[in-house]
Coordinates of C-alpha atoms and ligand atoms in Angstrom, one line a residue:
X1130 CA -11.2 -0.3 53.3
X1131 CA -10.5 -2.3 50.2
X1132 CA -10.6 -6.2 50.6
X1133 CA -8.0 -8.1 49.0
X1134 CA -7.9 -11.7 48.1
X1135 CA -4.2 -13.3 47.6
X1136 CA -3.7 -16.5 46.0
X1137 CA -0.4 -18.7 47.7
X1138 CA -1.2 -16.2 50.8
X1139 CA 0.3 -18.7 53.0
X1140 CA 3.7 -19.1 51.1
X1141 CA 7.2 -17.6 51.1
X1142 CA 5.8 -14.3 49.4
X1143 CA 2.2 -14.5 50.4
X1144 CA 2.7 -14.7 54.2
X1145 CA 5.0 -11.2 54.2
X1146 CA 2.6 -9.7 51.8
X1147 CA -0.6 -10.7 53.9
X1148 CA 1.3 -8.7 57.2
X1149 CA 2.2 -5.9 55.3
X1150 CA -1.3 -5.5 53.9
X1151 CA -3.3 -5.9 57.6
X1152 CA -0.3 -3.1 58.8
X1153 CA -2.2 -0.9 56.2
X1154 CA -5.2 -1.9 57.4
X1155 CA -6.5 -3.4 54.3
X1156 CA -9.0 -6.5 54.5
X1157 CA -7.1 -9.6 53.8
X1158 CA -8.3 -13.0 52.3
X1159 CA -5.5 -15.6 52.5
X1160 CA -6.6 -18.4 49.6
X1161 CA -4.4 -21.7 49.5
X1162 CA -4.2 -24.7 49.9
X1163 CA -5.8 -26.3 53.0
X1164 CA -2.4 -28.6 53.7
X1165 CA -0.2 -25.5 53.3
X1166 CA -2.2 -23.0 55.5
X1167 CA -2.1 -26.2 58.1
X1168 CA 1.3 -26.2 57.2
X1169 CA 2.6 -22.9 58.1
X1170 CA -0.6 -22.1 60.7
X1171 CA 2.0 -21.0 63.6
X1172 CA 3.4 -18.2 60.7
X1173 CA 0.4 -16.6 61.2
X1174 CA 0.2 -16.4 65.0
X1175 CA 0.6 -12.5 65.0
X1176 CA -2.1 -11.7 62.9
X1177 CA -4.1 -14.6 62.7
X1178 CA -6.9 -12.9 65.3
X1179 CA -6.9 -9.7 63.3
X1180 CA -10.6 -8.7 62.1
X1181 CA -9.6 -8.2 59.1
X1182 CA -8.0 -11.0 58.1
X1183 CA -9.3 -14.5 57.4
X1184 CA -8.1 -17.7 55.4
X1185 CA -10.0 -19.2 52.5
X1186 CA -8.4 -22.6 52.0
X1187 CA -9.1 -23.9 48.3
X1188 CA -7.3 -24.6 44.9
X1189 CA -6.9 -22.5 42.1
X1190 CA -7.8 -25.2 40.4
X1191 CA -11.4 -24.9 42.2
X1192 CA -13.2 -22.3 40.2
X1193 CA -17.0 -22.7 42.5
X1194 CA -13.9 -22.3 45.5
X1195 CA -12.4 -18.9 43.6
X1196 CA -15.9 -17.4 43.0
X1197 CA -17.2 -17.9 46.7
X1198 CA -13.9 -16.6 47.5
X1199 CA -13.6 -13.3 45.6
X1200 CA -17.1 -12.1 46.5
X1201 CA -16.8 -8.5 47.0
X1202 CA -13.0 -8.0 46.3
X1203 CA -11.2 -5.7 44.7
X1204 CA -7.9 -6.6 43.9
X1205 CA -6.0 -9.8 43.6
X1206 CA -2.4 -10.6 43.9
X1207 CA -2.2 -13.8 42.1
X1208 CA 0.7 -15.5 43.5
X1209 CA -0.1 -19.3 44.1
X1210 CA 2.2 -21.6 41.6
X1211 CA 3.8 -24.9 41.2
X1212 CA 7.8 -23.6 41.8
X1213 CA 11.0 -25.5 42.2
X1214 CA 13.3 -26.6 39.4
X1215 CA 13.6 -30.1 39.6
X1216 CA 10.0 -30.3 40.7
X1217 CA 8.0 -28.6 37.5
X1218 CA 10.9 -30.4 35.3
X1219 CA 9.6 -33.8 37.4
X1220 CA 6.2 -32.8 37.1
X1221 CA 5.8 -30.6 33.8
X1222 CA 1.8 -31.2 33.3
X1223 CA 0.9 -30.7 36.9
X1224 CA 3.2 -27.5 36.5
X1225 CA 1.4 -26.7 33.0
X1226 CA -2.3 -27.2 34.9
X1227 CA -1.4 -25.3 38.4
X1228 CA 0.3 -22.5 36.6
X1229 CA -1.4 -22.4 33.6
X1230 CA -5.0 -23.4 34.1
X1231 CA -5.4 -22.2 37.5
X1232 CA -4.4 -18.4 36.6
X1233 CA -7.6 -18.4 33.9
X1234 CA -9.5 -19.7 36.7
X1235 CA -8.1 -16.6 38.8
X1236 CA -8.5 -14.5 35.8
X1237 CA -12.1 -16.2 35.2
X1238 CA -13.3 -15.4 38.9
X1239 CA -11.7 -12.0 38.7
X1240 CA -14.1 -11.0 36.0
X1241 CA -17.2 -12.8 37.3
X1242 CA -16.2 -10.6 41.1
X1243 CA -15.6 -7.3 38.8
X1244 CA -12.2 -7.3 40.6
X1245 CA -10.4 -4.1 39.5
X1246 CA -7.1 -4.8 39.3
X1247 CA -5.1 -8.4 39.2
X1248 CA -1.2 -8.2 40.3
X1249 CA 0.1 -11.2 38.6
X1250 CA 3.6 -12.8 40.3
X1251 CA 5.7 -14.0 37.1
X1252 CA 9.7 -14.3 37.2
X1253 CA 12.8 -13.6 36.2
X1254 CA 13.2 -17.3 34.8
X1255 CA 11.2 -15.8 31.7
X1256 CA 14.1 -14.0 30.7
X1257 CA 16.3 -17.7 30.0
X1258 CA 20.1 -16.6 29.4
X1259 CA 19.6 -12.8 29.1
X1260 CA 22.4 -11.5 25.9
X1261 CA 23.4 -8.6 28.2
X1262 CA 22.7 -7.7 32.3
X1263 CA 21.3 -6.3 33.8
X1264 CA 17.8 -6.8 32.2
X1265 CA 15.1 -4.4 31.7
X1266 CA 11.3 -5.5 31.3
X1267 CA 12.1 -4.6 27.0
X1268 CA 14.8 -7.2 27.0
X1269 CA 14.0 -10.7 25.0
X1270 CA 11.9 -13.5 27.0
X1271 CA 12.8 -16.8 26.3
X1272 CA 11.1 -19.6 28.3
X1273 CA 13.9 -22.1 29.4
X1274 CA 12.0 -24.8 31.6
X1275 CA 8.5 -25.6 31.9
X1276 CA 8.0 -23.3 34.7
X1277 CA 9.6 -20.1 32.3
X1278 CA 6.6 -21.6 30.0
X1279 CA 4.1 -21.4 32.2
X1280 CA 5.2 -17.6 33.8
X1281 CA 5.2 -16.5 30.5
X1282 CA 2.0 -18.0 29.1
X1283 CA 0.2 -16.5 32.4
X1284 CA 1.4 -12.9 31.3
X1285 CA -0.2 -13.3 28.1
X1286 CA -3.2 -14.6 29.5
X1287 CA -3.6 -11.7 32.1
X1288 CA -2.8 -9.4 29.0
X1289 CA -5.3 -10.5 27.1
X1290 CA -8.2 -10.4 29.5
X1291 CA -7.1 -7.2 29.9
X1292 CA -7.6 -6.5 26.3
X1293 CA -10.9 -8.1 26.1
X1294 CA -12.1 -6.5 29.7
X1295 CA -10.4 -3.3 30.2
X1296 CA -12.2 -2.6 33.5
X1297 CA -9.9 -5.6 34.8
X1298 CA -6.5 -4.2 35.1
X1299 CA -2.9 -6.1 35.7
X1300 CA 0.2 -5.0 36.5
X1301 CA 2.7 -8.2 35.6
X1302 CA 5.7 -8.8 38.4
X1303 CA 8.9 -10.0 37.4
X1304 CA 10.4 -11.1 40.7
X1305 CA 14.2 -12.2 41.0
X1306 CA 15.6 -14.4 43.3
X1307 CA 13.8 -13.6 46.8
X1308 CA 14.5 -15.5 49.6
X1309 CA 13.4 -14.9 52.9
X1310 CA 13.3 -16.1 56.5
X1311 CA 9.9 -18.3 55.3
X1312 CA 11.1 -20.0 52.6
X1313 CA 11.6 -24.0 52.1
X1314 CA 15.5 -24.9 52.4
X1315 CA 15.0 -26.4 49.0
X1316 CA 15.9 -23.0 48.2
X1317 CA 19.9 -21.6 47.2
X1318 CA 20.0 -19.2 50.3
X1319 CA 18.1 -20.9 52.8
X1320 CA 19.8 -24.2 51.8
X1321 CA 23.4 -22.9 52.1
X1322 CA 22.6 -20.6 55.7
X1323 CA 21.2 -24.2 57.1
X1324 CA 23.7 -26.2 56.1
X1325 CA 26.7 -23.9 57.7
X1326 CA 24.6 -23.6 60.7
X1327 CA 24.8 -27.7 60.9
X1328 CA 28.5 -26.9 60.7
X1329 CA 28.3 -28.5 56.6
X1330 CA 29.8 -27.8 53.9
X1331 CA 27.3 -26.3 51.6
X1332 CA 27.1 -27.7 48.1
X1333 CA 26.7 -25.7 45.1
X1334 CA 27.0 -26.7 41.8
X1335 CA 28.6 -25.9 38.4
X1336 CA 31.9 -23.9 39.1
X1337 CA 29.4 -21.3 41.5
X1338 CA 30.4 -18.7 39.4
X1339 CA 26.6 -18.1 38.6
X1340 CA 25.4 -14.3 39.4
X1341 CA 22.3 -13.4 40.7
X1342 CA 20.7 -10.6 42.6
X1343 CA 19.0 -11.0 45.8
X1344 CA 16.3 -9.7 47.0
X1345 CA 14.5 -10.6 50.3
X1346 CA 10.7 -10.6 50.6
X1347 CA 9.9 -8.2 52.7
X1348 CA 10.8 -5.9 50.0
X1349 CA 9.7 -7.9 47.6
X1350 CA 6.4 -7.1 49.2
X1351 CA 7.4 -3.5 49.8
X1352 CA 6.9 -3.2 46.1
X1353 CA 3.5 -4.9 45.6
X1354 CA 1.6 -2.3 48.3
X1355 CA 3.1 0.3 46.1
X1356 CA 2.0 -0.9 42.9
X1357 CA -1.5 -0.9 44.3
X1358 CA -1.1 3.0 45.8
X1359 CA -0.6 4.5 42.2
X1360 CA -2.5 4.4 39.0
X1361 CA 0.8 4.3 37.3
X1362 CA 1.3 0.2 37.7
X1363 CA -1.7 0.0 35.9
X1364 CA -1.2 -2.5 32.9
X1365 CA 2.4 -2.3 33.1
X1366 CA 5.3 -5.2 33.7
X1367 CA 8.1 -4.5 36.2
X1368 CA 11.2 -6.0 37.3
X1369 CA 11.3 -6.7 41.3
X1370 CA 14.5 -7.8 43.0
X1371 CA 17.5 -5.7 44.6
X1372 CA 19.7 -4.3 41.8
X1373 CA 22.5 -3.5 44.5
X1374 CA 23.0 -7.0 45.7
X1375 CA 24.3 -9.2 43.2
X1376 CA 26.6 -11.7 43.6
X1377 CA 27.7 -14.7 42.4
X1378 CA 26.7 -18.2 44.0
X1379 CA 30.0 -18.6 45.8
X1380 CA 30.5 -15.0 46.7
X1381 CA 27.0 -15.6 48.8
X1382 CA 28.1 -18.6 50.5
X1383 CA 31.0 -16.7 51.5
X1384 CA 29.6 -14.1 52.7
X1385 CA 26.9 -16.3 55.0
X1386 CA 30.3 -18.0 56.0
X1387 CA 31.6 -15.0 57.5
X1388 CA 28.3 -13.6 58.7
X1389 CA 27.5 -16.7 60.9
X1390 CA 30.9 -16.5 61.9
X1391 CA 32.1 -20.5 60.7
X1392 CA 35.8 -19.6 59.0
X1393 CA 36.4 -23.3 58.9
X1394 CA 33.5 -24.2 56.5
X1395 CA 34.3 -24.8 52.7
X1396 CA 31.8 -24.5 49.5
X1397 CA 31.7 -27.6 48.2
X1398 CA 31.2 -27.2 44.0
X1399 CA 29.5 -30.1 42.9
X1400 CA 28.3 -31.4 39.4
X1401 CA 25.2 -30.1 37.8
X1402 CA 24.9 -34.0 37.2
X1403 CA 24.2 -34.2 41.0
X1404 CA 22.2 -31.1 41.1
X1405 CA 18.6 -29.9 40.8
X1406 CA 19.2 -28.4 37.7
X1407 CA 20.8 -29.7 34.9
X1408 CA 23.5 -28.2 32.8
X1409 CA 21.4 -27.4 30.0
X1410 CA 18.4 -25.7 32.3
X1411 CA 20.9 -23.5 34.4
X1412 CA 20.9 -19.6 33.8
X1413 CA 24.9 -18.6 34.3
X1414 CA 24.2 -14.8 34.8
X1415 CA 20.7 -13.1 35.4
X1416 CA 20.6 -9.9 37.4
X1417 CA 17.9 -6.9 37.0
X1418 CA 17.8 -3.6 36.1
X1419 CA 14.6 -1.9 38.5
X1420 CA 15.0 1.8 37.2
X1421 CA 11.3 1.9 36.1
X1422 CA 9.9 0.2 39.2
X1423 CA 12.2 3.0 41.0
X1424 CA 11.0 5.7 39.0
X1425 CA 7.5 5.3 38.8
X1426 CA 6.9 3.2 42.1
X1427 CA 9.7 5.2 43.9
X1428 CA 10.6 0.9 45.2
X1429 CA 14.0 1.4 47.0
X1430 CA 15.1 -2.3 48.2
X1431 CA 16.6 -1.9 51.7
X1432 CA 17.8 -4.9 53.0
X1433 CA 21.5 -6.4 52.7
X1434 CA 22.7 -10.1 51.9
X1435 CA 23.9 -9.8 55.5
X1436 CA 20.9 -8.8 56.8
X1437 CA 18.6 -11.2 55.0
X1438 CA 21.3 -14.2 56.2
X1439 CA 21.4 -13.1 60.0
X1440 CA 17.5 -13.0 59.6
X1441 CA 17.5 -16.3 58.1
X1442 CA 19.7 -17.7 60.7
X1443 CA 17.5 -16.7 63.5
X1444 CA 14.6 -17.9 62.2
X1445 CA 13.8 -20.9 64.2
X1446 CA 10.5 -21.4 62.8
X1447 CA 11.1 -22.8 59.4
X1448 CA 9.9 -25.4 57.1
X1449 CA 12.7 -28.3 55.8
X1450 CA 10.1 -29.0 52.5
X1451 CA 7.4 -28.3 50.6
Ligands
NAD308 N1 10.6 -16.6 45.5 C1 11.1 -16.3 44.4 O1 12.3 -16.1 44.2 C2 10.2 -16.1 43.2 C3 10.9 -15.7 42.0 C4 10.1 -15.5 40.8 C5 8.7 -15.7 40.9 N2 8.1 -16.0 42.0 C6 6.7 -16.2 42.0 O2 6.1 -15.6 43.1 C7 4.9 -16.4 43.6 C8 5.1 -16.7 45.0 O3 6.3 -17.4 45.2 P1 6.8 -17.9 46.6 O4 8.3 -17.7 46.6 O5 6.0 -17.3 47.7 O6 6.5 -19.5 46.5 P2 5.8 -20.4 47.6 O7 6.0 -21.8 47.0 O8 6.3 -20.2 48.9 O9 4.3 -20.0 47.4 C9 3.4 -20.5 46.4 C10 2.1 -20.7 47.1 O10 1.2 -21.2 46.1 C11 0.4 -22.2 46.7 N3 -0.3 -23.1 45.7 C12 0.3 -24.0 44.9 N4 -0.6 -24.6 44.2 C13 -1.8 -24.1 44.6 C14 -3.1 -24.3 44.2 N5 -3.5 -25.3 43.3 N6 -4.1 -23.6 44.7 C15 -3.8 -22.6 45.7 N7 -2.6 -22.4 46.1 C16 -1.6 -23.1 45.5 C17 1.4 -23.0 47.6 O11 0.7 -23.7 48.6 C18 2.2 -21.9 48.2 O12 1.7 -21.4 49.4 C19 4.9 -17.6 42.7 O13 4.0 -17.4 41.6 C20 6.3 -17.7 42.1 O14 6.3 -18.3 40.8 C21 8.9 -16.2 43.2

C-alpha cells in the first residue's frame, strides 16, 4: 500500500486526514513539530498503535529532517503552515520563512524522494475581496495579508517544480473556512461555540454582517483521499469548502445560540479596532463555488453548521491555543 508523508499531520486538518487515510489502509507518516505532536498526543489515541502509522517529528524548515523523512513515499499532502491573522500580520517574516521557505524544502525533498504527487493546502484568503461570489478557481487572486502572500507564492512554487519536473505532480487546494472539533478556539467557530457554552456573550466584530461558507474537516479531508483516487486532480487547483452552508458571522452565532439551546445569550459586535483583524485586512464577503471539485472529484460536503457545532460542543478534548 502507498505510504504517505503529511506535513502539519498533527493539526486541525492533518489529524482528520491522517484517520481517514489509516481507514483506507494507506501507510501514514505524521511530520510536525515535536511540541505540537506532544501537544495533541491524546488526539491520536485511536490510531496511534496502528502498524501503519507512525510520527516523524521535525520542521519543514529541516531539510536533512524532510529527506530522512520522505524515504520511500509517494505522495505528500503539504499542509504544515504558520496560520492565524493577527499572528502572520505580528510575525510576517517568520510567516514568509515557514510558509514560504519550508514548502521549497517540501518541494526540494519531494524531488530528491521521487515523490509522485504533492497536494499542496493553499486558501481561500488568496482570493482578497472577491468582485463577485461565489468564486471559482478562474476568478482574480489578490494577496491581502502576509499569509494570502505566502499561499499564493507556494502555488507558484509547486507550479513551477512542476514545470521543471513533470514526474512530480500537484494538485493546489483552496480550502475555505474549515473548522472542526480539533481546532484552537482562536478560531471564529470554535471561539463563539466556547464562549456560549461558558454562558458568554460571544464577540464578533465589524457589524457581523461578513459571509462565509463553512466547511468542517472531516470533509474537508473527504476531498483530499479523493483527489489522490483519480488522475483527474493531477496538476489542477480546486476550491474546497461547503458551497451549501454559507452564512454570515452573526447568522452562525445564532444558529450555535439555538443549537446549544442558550436563548438568553446576545452577539456582542465589537470594533475591528479591538479585533484580530483590522479594518483594512478583513474580507466582507467570500464564499465558493465547488462545481469542478464536484464534477470531476464527485466531493459532496455532508455535514451541517448544526452538526459541526453540536460536534464541536461535545468535544471535550480541545486545545484553548496554539
Ligand atoms: N482551517 C482552515 O480554515 C484553512 C483554510 C485555508 C487554508 N488552510 C491551510 O490548511 C493547512 C492546514 O491548516 P489547519 O487548519 O490544519 O491548521 P493547523 O494550524 O491546525 O495546522 C498546521 C500545522 O502545521 C504545523 N507546522 C507549523 N510550522 C511547522 C514547521 N515549521 N514544521 C512542521 N510543521 C509545522 C503546525 O504545528 C500545525 O500542526 C494550512 O496550510 C493552512 O494554511 C486551512
Amino acid at each position: 500500500m502507498k505510504k504517505i508523508l503529511i506535513t502539519g499531520g498533527a493539526g486541525l486538518i492533518g489529524i482528520d486526514l491522517c484517520r481517514q487515510l489509516l481507514r483506507k489502509k494507506f501507510n501514514v507518516i505524521c511530520f510536525d513539530l515535536h511540541e505540537q505532536i506532544k501537544r495533541n498526543e491524546n488526539k491520536f489515541k485511536e490510531f496511534s498503535h496502528n502498524r501503519k502509522f507512525n510520527f516523524f517529528p521535525g520542521s519543514i524548515l529541516d531539510r536533512s529532517a524532510l529527506n530522512s523523512a520522505m524515504e520511500n513515499v509517494e505522495i505528500v499532502f503539504h499542509l504544515a503552515a504558520m496560520l492565524g491573522v493577527q499572528r502572520t500580520e505580528e510575525q510576517k517574516l517568520k510567516c514568509l520563512e515557514i510558509n514560504v521557505c519550508g514548502t521549497e524544502n517540501v518541494l526540494q525533498a519531494s524531488l530528491f524522494a521521487d515523490v509522485k504527487h504533492i497536494i499542496f493546502a493553499s486558501s481561500s484568503e488568496v482570493y482578497g475581496e472577491p468582485r463577485c461570489n461565489p468564486i471559482n478557481e478562474l476568478s482574480e487572486t489578490q494577496g491581502k495579508t502576509v499569509y494570502a502572500v505566502t499561499k499564493l507564492a507556494g502555488e507558484e512554487y509547486v507550479k513551477g517544480y512542476n514545470q521543471l519536473n513533470p514526474n512530480l505532480n500537484y494538485t493546489i487546494v483552496r480550502f475555505f473556512n474549515t473548522y472542526g472539533e480539533n481546532q484552537v478556539s482562536q478560531f471564529f467557530l470554535t471561539r463563539v461555540v466556547r464562549k456560549i457554552m461558558d454562558n458568554q456573550s460571544p464577540e464578533i466584530y465589524g457589524d457581523g454582517l461578513q459571509e462565509r461558507s463553512f466547511c468542517h474537516v472531516e470533509d474537508s479531508c473527504n476531498a483530499l483521499l479523493k483527489i489522490i483516487e483519480t488522475n483527474k486532480s493531477k496538476n489542477k487547483v480546486y476550491n474546497i469548502g461547503n458551497s451549501k452552508q454559507v452564512f454570515s458571522l452573526n447568522r452562525a452565532a445564532e444558529i450555535a445560540i439555538n443549537v446549544l439551546k442558550k436563548p438568553n445569550i446576545r452577539i456582542k459586535n465589537i470594533p475591528f479596532s479591538s479585533s484580530d483583524r483590522s479594518f483594512n485586512r478583513e474580507i466582507f464577503k467570500r464564499y465558493c463555488d465547488t462545481t469542478l471539485a464536484k464534477k470531476e472529484l464527485g466531493f459532496e460536503p455532508r455535514i451541517s453548521l448544526q452538526e459541526g457545532i453540536i460536534r464541536i460542543s461535545t468535544n471535550k478534548n480541545y486545545n484553548q491555543n496554539w
